[in-house]
Amino acid sequence: MAEAKPKRPITGAKAFGVIMGLSLVAGAVAGLGGILVSEIPGVAGFGAALLINGLAMTAAMVMCIWWWRRIDEAAREAHKWAWWWGGCSGMAVGGTLLLTVLLREGETDLSGLAVNEVFAGGMALMLGFLIVGYTIAWAVWWARRR
């Protein structure tokens, strides 16, 4: 698939501020919406939460597409390389930890935690490993080319 040419380069603190501000607004709307529908029971509550979260993720993807189409080819390549190598490396670290915890079941006491807390904690840790790996790989990519 042919890469789209950048429409207009994004540079400076103003562009960064706009993207971060819109992301913050989308996250805040999703969070507040989630709080508002958290008391709705059953399928209706689940559907409302799914709709709110789906709209927030759609807004995030629209912002990502807008941003991606405006960055230059070097920045695109840096992000692709960083997500592949850094993200995969971070996922490998997280996967290693997960497998170790699962195989050493008797040594890990999670009985004081609810299932959703363990699940959310595991997802947050995995995301953390992915982001740390990505950040390191991104910095390495740019350091090699400067």
CSV table of N, CA and C in Angstrom, one decimal:
chain,number,residue,atom,x,y,z
A,1,MET,N,0.8,-1.2,0.0
A,1,MET,CA,0.0,0.0,0.0
A,1,MET,C,0.9,1.2,0.0
A,2,ALA,N,0.6,2.2,-0.9
A,2,ALA,CA,1.4,3.4,-1.0
A,2,ALA,C,1.2,4.3,0.2
A,3,GLU,N,2.3,4.8,0.7
A,3,GLU,CA,2.2,5.8,1.8
A,3,GLU,C,1.7,7.1,1.3
A,4,ALA,N,0.8,7.7,2.1
A,4,ALA,CA,0.3,9.0,1.8
A,4,ALA,C,1.4,10.0,2.1
A,5,LYS,N,1.5,11.0,1.2
A,5,LYS,CA,2.5,12.1,1.4
A,5,LYS,C,2.0,13.0,2.5
A,6,PRO,N,2.9,13.5,3.3
A,6,PRO,CA,2.5,14.4,4.4
A,6,PRO,C,1.8,15.6,3.9
A,7,LYS,N,0.7,15.9,4.5
A,7,LYS,CA,-0.1,17.1,4.0
A,7,LYS,C,0.5,18.4,4.5
A,8,ARG,N,0.9,18.4,5.7
A,8,ARG,CA,1.5,19.6,6.3
A,8,ARG,C,2.3,19.2,7.5
A,9,PRO,N,3.6,19.5,7.6
A,9,PRO,CA,4.4,19.1,8.7
A,9,PRO,C,3.8,19.6,10.0
A,10,ILE,N,3.9,18.8,11.0
A,10,ILE,CA,3.5,19.2,12.4
A,10,ILE,C,4.8,19.5,13.1
A,11,THR,N,4.9,20.7,13.6
A,11,THR,CA,6.1,21.1,14.3
A,11,THR,C,5.7,22.0,15.5
A,12,GLY,N,6.5,22.0,16.4
A,12,GLY,CA,6.4,23.0,17.5
A,12,GLY,C,5.5,22.6,18.6
A,13,ALA,N,5.6,23.5,19.6
A,13,ALA,CA,4.8,23.3,20.9
A,13,ALA,C,3.3,23.4,20.6
A,14,LYS,N,2.9,24.3,19.7
A,14,LYS,CA,1.5,24.5,19.5
A,14,LYS,C,0.9,23.2,18.9
A,15,ALA,N,1.5,22.6,18.0
A,15,ALA,CA,0.9,21.3,17.4
A,15,ALA,C,0.9,20.2,18.5
A,16,PHE,N,2.0,20.1,19.3
A,16,PHE,CA,2.0,19.2,20.4
A,16,PHE,C,0.9,19.4,21.4
A,17,GLY,N,0.7,20.7,21.7
A,17,GLY,CA,-0.3,21.1,22.6
A,17,GLY,C,-1.7,20.8,22.1
A,18,VAL,N,-2.0,21.0,20.8
A,18,VAL,CA,-3.3,20.7,20.3
A,18,VAL,C,-3.6,19.2,20.4
A,19,ILE,N,-2.6,18.4,20.0
A,19,ILE,CA,-2.8,16.9,20.0
A,19,ILE,C,-3.0,16.4,21.4
A,20,MET,N,-2.2,16.9,22.3
A,20,MET,CA,-2.3,16.5,23.7
A,20,MET,C,-3.6,17.0,24.3
A,21,GLY,N,-4.0,18.2,24.0
A,21,GLY,CA,-5.2,18.7,24.5
A,21,GLY,C,-6.5,17.9,24.0
A,22,LEU,N,-6.5,17.6,22.7
A,22,LEU,CA,-7.6,16.8,22.2
A,22,LEU,C,-7.6,15.4,22.8
A,23,SER,N,-6.4,14.8,23.0
A,23,SER,CA,-6.4,13.5,23.7
A,23,SER,C,-6.9,13.6,25.1
A,24,LEU,N,-6.5,14.6,25.8
A,24,LEU,CA,-7.0,14.8,27.2
A,24,LEU,C,-8.5,15.0,27.2
A,25,VAL,N,-9.1,15.7,26.3
A,25,VAL,CA,-10.5,15.9,26.2
A,25,VAL,C,-11.2,14.6,25.9
A,26,ALA,N,-10.7,13.8,25.0
A,26,ALA,CA,-11.3,12.5,24.6
A,26,ALA,C,-11.3,11.6,25.8
A,27,GLY,N,-10.1,11.6,26.5
A,27,GLY,CA,-10.0,10.7,27.7
A,27,GLY,C,-10.9,11.2,28.8
A,28,ALA,N,-11.1,12.5,29.0
A,28,ALA,CA,-11.9,13.0,30.1
A,28,ALA,C,-13.4,12.7,29.8
A,29,VAL,N,-13.8,12.8,28.5
A,29,VAL,CA,-15.2,12.5,28.2
A,29,VAL,C,-15.5,11.1,28.4
A,30,ALA,N,-14.5,10.2,28.0
A,30,ALA,CA,-14.7,8.8,28.2
A,30,ALA,C,-14.8,8.4,29.7
A,31,GLY,N,-13.9,9.0,30.5
A,31,GLY,CA,-13.9,8.8,31.9
A,31,GLY,C,-15.2,9.2,32.6
A,32,LEU,N,-15.6,10.4,32.3
A,32,LEU,CA,-16.8,11.0,32.9
A,32,LEU,C,-18.1,10.2,32.4
A,33,GLY,N,-18.1,9.9,31.1
A,33,GLY,CA,-19.2,9.1,30.6
A,33,GLY,C,-19.2,7.7,31.2
A,34,GLY,N,-18.1,7.1,31.5
A,34,GLY,CA,-18.0,5.8,32.2
A,34,GLY,C,-18.6,5.9,33.6
A,35,ILE,N,-18.3,7.0,34.3
A,35,ILE,CA,-18.8,7.2,35.6
A,35,ILE,C,-20.3,7.3,35.6
A,36,LEU,N,-20.8,8.1,34.6
A,36,LEU,CA,-22.2,8.3,34.5
A,36,LEU,C,-23.0,7.1,34.2
A,37,VAL,N,-22.5,6.2,33.4
A,37,VAL,CA,-23.2,5.0,33.1
A,37,VAL,C,-22.9,3.8,34.0
A,38,SER,N,-22.0,4.0,34.9
A,38,SER,CA,-21.5,2.8,35.8
A,38,SER,C,-22.7,2.3,36.6
A,39,GLU,N,-23.6,3.1,36.9
A,39,GLU,CA,-24.8,2.6,37.8
A,39,GLU,C,-25.9,2.0,37.0
A,40,ILE,N,-25.8,2.0,35.7
A,40,ILE,CA,-26.9,1.4,34.8
A,40,ILE,C,-26.6,-0.1,34.9
A,41,PRO,N,-27.6,-0.9,35.3
A,41,PRO,CA,-27.4,-2.3,35.4
A,41,PRO,C,-27.6,-3.1,34.1
A,42,GLY,N,-27.0,-4.3,34.1
A,42,GLY,CA,-27.2,-5.2,33.0
A,42,GLY,C,-26.7,-4.8,31.6
A,43,VAL,N,-27.4,-5.4,30.6
A,43,VAL,CA,-27.0,-5.2,29.2
A,43,VAL,C,-27.0,-3.7,28.8
A,44,ALA,N,-28.0,-3.0,29.3
A,44,ALA,CA,-28.1,-1.5,29.0
A,44,ALA,C,-26.9,-0.8,29.4
A,45,GLY,N,-26.4,-1.1,30.6
A,45,GLY,CA,-25.2,-0.4,31.2
A,45,GLY,C,-24.0,-0.8,30.4
A,46,PHE,N,-23.9,-2.1,30.1
A,46,PHE,CA,-22.7,-2.6,29.3
A,46,PHE,C,-22.7,-2.0,27.9
A,47,GLY,N,-23.9,-1.9,27.3
A,47,GLY,CA,-24.0,-1.3,26.0
A,47,GLY,C,-23.6,0.2,26.0
A,48,ALA,N,-24.1,0.9,27.0
A,48,ALA,CA,-23.8,2.3,27.1
A,48,ALA,C,-22.3,2.5,27.3
A,49,ALA,N,-21.6,1.7,28.2
A,49,ALA,CA,-20.2,1.8,28.4
A,49,ALA,C,-19.4,1.5,27.2
A,50,LEU,N,-19.9,0.4,26.5
A,50,LEU,CA,-19.2,0.0,25.2
A,50,LEU,C,-19.3,1.2,24.2
A,51,LEU,N,-20.5,1.8,24.1
A,51,LEU,CA,-20.6,2.9,23.2
A,51,LEU,C,-19.7,4.1,23.5
A,52,ILE,N,-19.7,4.5,24.8
A,52,ILE,CA,-18.8,5.6,25.2
A,52,ILE,C,-17.4,5.3,24.9
A,53,ASN,N,-16.9,4.1,25.3
A,53,ASN,CA,-15.5,3.7,25.1
A,53,ASN,C,-15.2,3.6,23.6
A,54,GLY,N,-16.1,3.1,22.8
A,54,GLY,CA,-15.9,3.0,21.4
A,54,GLY,C,-15.8,4.3,20.7
A,55,LEU,N,-16.6,5.3,21.2
A,55,LEU,CA,-16.5,6.6,20.6
A,55,LEU,C,-15.2,7.3,21.0
A,56,ALA,N,-14.8,7.1,22.2
A,56,ALA,CA,-13.5,7.6,22.6
A,56,ALA,C,-12.3,7.0,21.8
A,57,MET,N,-12.4,5.7,21.6
A,57,MET,CA,-11.3,5.1,20.8
A,57,MET,C,-11.4,5.5,19.3
A,58,THR,N,-12.6,5.7,18.8
A,58,THR,CA,-12.7,6.2,17.5
A,58,THR,C,-12.1,7.6,17.4
A,59,ALA,N,-12.4,8.5,18.3
A,59,ALA,CA,-11.8,9.8,18.4
A,59,ALA,C,-10.3,9.8,18.4
A,60,ALA,N,-9.7,8.9,19.2
A,60,ALA,CA,-8.3,8.7,19.3
A,60,ALA,C,-7.7,8.2,18.0
A,61,MET,N,-8.4,7.3,17.3
A,61,MET,CA,-7.9,6.9,16.0
A,61,MET,C,-7.9,8.0,15.0
A,62,VAL,N,-9.0,8.8,15.0
A,62,VAL,CA,-9.1,9.9,14.1
A,62,VAL,C,-7.9,10.9,14.3
A,63,MET,N,-7.6,11.1,15.6
A,63,MET,CA,-6.5,12.0,15.9
A,63,MET,C,-5.2,11.4,15.4
A,64,CYS,N,-5.0,10.1,15.6
A,64,CYS,CA,-3.8,9.4,15.1
A,64,CYS,C,-3.6,9.5,13.6
A,65,ILE,N,-4.7,9.3,12.9
A,65,ILE,CA,-4.7,9.3,11.4
A,65,ILE,C,-4.3,10.8,11.0
A,66,TRP,N,-5.0,11.7,11.6
A,66,TRP,CA,-4.7,13.2,11.3
A,66,TRP,C,-3.2,13.4,11.5
A,67,TRP,N,-2.7,13.0,12.6
A,67,TRP,CA,-1.3,13.2,12.9
A,67,TRP,C,-0.3,12.5,12.0
A,68,TRP,N,-0.6,11.2,11.7
A,68,TRP,CA,0.2,10.4,10.9
A,68,TRP,C,0.3,10.9,9.5
A,69,ARG,N,-0.8,11.5,8.9
A,69,ARG,CA,-0.7,12.0,7.6
A,69,ARG,C,0.1,13.3,7.5
A,70,ARG,N,0.4,13.9,8.6
A,70,ARG,CA,1.1,15.2,8.6
A,70,ARG,C,2.6,15.1,9.0
A,71,ILE,N,3.0,14.0,9.5
A,71,ILE,CA,4.4,13.9,9.8
A,71,ILE,C,5.2,13.5,8.6
A,72,ASP,N,6.5,13.8,8.7
A,72,ASP,CA,7.4,13.4,7.5
A,72,ASP,C,7.8,12.0,7.5
A,73,GLU,N,8.4,11.5,6.5
A,73,GLU,CA,8.8,10.1,6.3
A,73,GLU,C,9.7,9.6,7.3
A,74,ALA,N,10.7,10.5,7.7
A,74,ALA,CA,11.6,10.0,8.8
A,74,ALA,C,10.9,9.8,10.1
A,75,ALA,N,10.0,10.6,10.5
A,75,ALA,CA,9.3,10.4,11.7
A,75,ALA,C,8.4,9.2,11.6
A,76,ARG,N,7.8,8.9,10.5
A,76,ARG,CA,7.0,7.7,10.3
A,76,ARG,C,7.9,6.5,10.4
A,77,GLU,N,9.0,6.5,9.8
A,77,GLU,CA,9.9,5.3,9.9
A,77,GLU,C,10.4,5.1,11.3
A,78,ALA,N,10.7,6.2,12.0
A,78,ALA,CA,11.1,6.1,13.4
A,78,ALA,C,10.0,5.4,14.3
A,79,HIS,N,8.8,5.8,14.1
A,79,HIS,CA,7.7,5.2,14.9
A,79,HIS,C,7.4,3.8,14.5
A,80,LYS,N,7.4,3.5,13.2
A,80,LYS,CA,7.2,2.1,12.8
A,80,LYS,C,8.3,1.2,13.4
A,81,TRP,N,9.6,1.6,13.2
A,81,TRP,CA,10.7,0.8,13.7
A,81,TRP,C,10.6,0.7,15.3
A,82,ALA,N,10.3,1.8,15.9
A,82,ALA,CA,10.2,1.7,17.4
A,82,ALA,C,9.1,0.8,17.9
A,83,TRP,N,7.9,0.8,17.2
A,83,TRP,CA,6.8,0.0,17.6
A,83,TRP,C,7.1,-1.5,17.3
A,84,TRP,N,7.8,-1.8,16.2
A,84,TRP,CA,8.1,-3.1,15.9
A,84,TRP,C,9.2,-3.7,16.9
A,85,TRP,N,10.3,-3.0,17.0
A,85,TRP,CA,11.4,-3.6,17.8
A,85,TRP,C,11.2,-3.3,19.3
A,86,GLY,N,10.8,-2.1,19.6
A,86,GLY,CA,10.6,-1.7,21.0
A,86,GLY,C,9.4,-2.4,21.6
A,87,GLY,N,8.3,-2.3,20.9
A,87,GLY,CA,7.0,-2.9,21.3
A,87,GLY,C,7.1,-4.4,21.5
A,88,CYS,N,7.7,-5.0,20.5
A,88,CYS,CA,7.9,-6.5,20.6
A,88,CYS,C,8.8,-6.9,21.7
A,89,SER,N,9.9,-6.1,21.9
A,89,SER,CA,10.8,-6.4,23.1
A,89,SER,C,10.1,-6.2,24.4
A,90,GLY,N,9.3,-5.1,24.5
A,90,GLY,CA,8.5,-4.9,25.7
A,90,GLY,C,7.5,-6.0,26.0
A,91,MET,N,6.9,-6.4,24.9
A,91,MET,CA,5.9,-7.5,25.0
A,91,MET,C,6.6,-8.8,25.5
A,92,ALA,N,7.8,-9.0,25.0
A,92,ALA,CA,8.5,-10.2,25.4
A,92,ALA,C,8.8,-10.2,26.9
A,93,VAL,N,9.2,-9.0,27.4
A,93,VAL,CA,9.5,-8.9,28.8
A,93,VAL,C,8.2,-9.1,29.6
A,94,GLY,N,7.1,-8.5,29.2
A,94,GLY,CA,5.9,-8.7,29.9
A,94,GLY,C,5.4,-10.1,29.8
A,95,GLY,N,5.5,-10.8,28.7
A,95,GLY,CA,5.1,-12.2,28.5
A,95,GLY,C,6.0,-13.1,29.4
A,96,THR,N,7.3,-12.8,29.5
A,96,THR,CA,8.1,-13.6,30.3
A,96,THR,C,7.7,-13.5,31.8
A,97,LEU,N,7.4,-12.3,32.2
A,97,LEU,CA,6.9,-12.1,33.6
A,97,LEU,C,5.5,-12.8,33.8
A,98,LEU,N,4.6,-12.7,32.8
A,98,LEU,CA,3.3,-13.4,32.9
A,98,LEU,C,3.5,-14.9,33.0
A,99,LEU,N,4.3,-15.5,32.2
A,99,LEU,CA,4.5,-16.9,32.2
A,99,LEU,C,5.1,-17.4,33.5
A,100,THR,N,6.1,-16.6,34.0
A,100,THR,CA,6.7,-16.9,35.3
A,100,THR,C,5.7,-16.9,36.4
A,101,VAL,N,4.9,-15.9,36.5
A,101,VAL,CA,3.9,-15.8,37.5
A,101,VAL,C,2.9,-17.0,37.4
A,102,LEU,N,2.5,-17.3,36.2
A,102,LEU,CA,1.5,-18.4,36.0
A,102,LEU,C,2.1,-19.8,36.4
A,103,LEU,N,3.4,-19.9,36.1
A,103,LEU,CA,4.1,-21.2,36.4
A,103,LEU,C,4.4,-21.4,37.8
A,104,ARG,N,4.6,-20.2,38.6
A,104,ARG,CA,4.9,-20.2,40.0
A,104,ARG,C,3.7,-19.9,40.8
A,105,GLU,N,2.6,-20.5,40.5
A,105,GLU,CA,1.3,-20.1,41.0
A,105,GLU,C,1.2,-20.1,42.5
A,106,GLY,N,1.8,-21.0,43.2
A,106,GLY,CA,1.8,-21.1,44.6
A,106,GLY,C,2.5,-20.0,45.3
A,107,GLU,N,3.5,-19.4,44.6
A,107,GLU,CA,4.3,-18.3,45.2
A,107,GLU,C,3.8,-16.9,45.0
A,108,THR,N,2.7,-16.8,44.3
A,108,THR,CA,2.1,-15.5,44.0
A,108,THR,C,0.7,-15.4,44.6
A,109,ASP,N,0.6,-14.7,45.7
A,109,ASP,CA,-0.7,-14.6,46.4
A,109,ASP,C,-1.5,-13.4,45.9
A,110,LEU,N,-2.5,-13.6,45.1
A,110,LEU,CA,-3.3,-12.6,44.6
A,110,LEU,C,-4.7,-12.7,45.1
A,111,SER,N,-4.9,-13.5,46.2
A,111,SER,CA,-6.2,-13.7,46.8
A,111,SER,C,-6.9,-12.5,47.3
A,112,GLY,N,-6.2,-11.5,47.7
A,112,GLY,CA,-6.8,-10.3,48.2
A,112,GLY,C,-7.3,-9.3,47.1
A,113,LEU,N,-7.1,-9.7,45.8
A,113,LEU,CA,-7.5,-8.9,44.7
A,113,LEU,C,-8.7,-9.5,44.0
A,114,ALA,N,-9.5,-8.6,43.5
A,114,ALA,CA,-10.6,-9.1,42.6
A,114,ALA,C,-10.1,-9.4,41.2
A,115,VAL,N,-10.8,-10.2,40.5
A,115,VAL,CA,-10.4,-10.7,39.2
A,115,VAL,C,-10.2,-9.5,38.3
A,116,ASN,N,-11.1,-8.5,38.3
A,116,ASN,CA,-10.9,-7.3,37.4
A,116,ASN,C,-9.7,-6.5,37.8
A,117,GLU,N,-9.3,-6.5,39.1
A,117,GLU,CA,-8.1,-5.8,39.5
A,117,GLU,C,-6.9,-6.4,38.9
A,118,VAL,N,-6.8,-7.8,39.0
A,118,VAL,CA,-5.7,-8.5,38.5
A,118,VAL,C,-5.6,-8.3,37.0
A,119,PHE,N,-6.7,-8.4,36.3
A,119,PHE,CA,-6.8,-8.3,34.8
A,119,PHE,C,-6.3,-6.9,34.4
A,120,ALA,N,-6.9,-5.8,35.1
A,120,ALA,CA,-6.5,-4.5,34.7
A,120,ALA,C,-5.0,-4.2,35.1
A,121,GLY,N,-4.6,-4.7,36.2
A,121,GLY,CA,-3.2,-4.6,36.5
A,121,GLY,C,-2.2,-5.2,35.5
A,122,GLY,N,-2.6,-6.4,35.1
A,122,GLY,CA,-1.8,-7.1,34.1
A,122,GLY,C,-1.8,-6.4,32.8
A,123,MET,N,-2.9,-5.9,32.4
A,123,MET,CA,-2.9,-5.1,31.1
A,123,MET,C,-2.1,-3.8,31.2
A,124,ALA,N,-2.2,-3.1,32.4
A,124,ALA,CA,-1.4,-1.9,32.6
A,124,ALA,C,0.1,-2.2,32.6
A,125,LEU,N,0.5,-3.3,33.2
A,125,LEU,CA,1.9,-3.7,33.2
A,125,LEU,C,2.4,-4.0,31.8
A,126,MET,N,1.6,-4.7,31.0
A,126,MET,CA,2.0,-5.1,29.7
A,126,MET,C,2.1,-3.8,28.8
A,127,LEU,N,1.1,-2.9,28.9
A,127,LEU,CA,1.2,-1.7,28.2
A,127,LEU,C,2.4,-0.9,28.6
A,128,GLY,N,2.7,-0.9,29.9
A,128,GLY,CA,3.9,-0.2,30.4
A,128,GLY,C,5.2,-0.7,29.7
A,129,PHE,N,5.3,-2.1,29.7
A,129,PHE,CA,6.5,-2.7,29.0
A,129,PHE,C,6.5,-2.3,27.6
A,130,LEU,N,5.4,-2.3,26.9
A,130,LEU,CA,5.3,-1.9,25.5
A,130,LEU,C,5.8,-0.5,25.3
A,131,ILE,N,5.3,0.4,26.1
A,131,ILE,CA,5.7,1.9,26.0
A,131,ILE,C,7.1,2.1,26.3
A,132,VAL,N,7.6,1.5,27.4
A,132,VAL,CA,9.1,1.6,27.7
A,132,VAL,C,9.9,1.1,26.5
A,133,GLY,N,9.6,-0.1,26.0
A,133,GLY,CA,10.3,-0.6,24.9
A,133,GLY,C,10.3,0.3,23.7
A,134,TYR,N,9.1,0.8,23.4
A,134,TYR,CA,8.9,1.7,22.3
A,134,TYR,C,9.8,3.0,22.5
A,135,THR,N,9.7,3.6,23.6
A,135,THR,CA,10.5,4.8,23.9
A,135,THR,C,12.0,4.6,23.7
A,136,ILE,N,12.5,3.5,24.3
A,136,ILE,CA,13.9,3.2,24.1
A,136,ILE,C,14.3,3.0,22.6
A,137,ALA,N,13.5,2.2,21.9
A,137,ALA,CA,13.8,2.0,20.5
A,137,ALA,C,13.7,3.3,19.7
A,138,TRP,N,12.7,4.1,20.0
A,138,TRP,CA,12.5,5.4,19.3
A,138,TRP,C,13.8,6.3,19.5
A,139,ALA,N,14.3,6.3,20.7
A,139,ALA,CA,15.5,7.1,21.0
A,139,ALA,C,16.7,6.6,20.3
A,140,VAL,N,16.8,5.2,20.3
A,140,VAL,CA,17.9,4.6,19.6
A,140,VAL,C,17.9,4.9,18.1
A,141,TRP,N,16.7,4.8,17.5
A,141,TRP,CA,16.5,5.1,16.1
A,141,TRP,C,17.0,6.5,15.7
A,142,TRP,N,16.6,7.5,16.5
A,142,TRP,CA,17.0,8.9,16.2
A,142,TRP,C,18.4,9.1,16.6
A,143,ALA,N,19.0,8.5,17.6
A,143,ALA,CA,20.4,8.7,18.0
A,143,ALA,C,21.3,8.1,16.9
A,144,ARG,N,20.9,7.1,16.2
A,144,ARG,CA,21.7,6.5,15.2
A,144,ARG,C,21.8,7.4,13.9
A,145,ARG,N,20.8,8.3,13.8
A,145,ARG,CA,20.7,9.1,12.6
A,145,ARG,C,21.0,10.5,12.8
A,146,ARG,N,21.4,10.9,14.0
A,146,ARG,CA,21.8,12.3,14.2
A,146,ARG,C,23.3,12.5,14.2
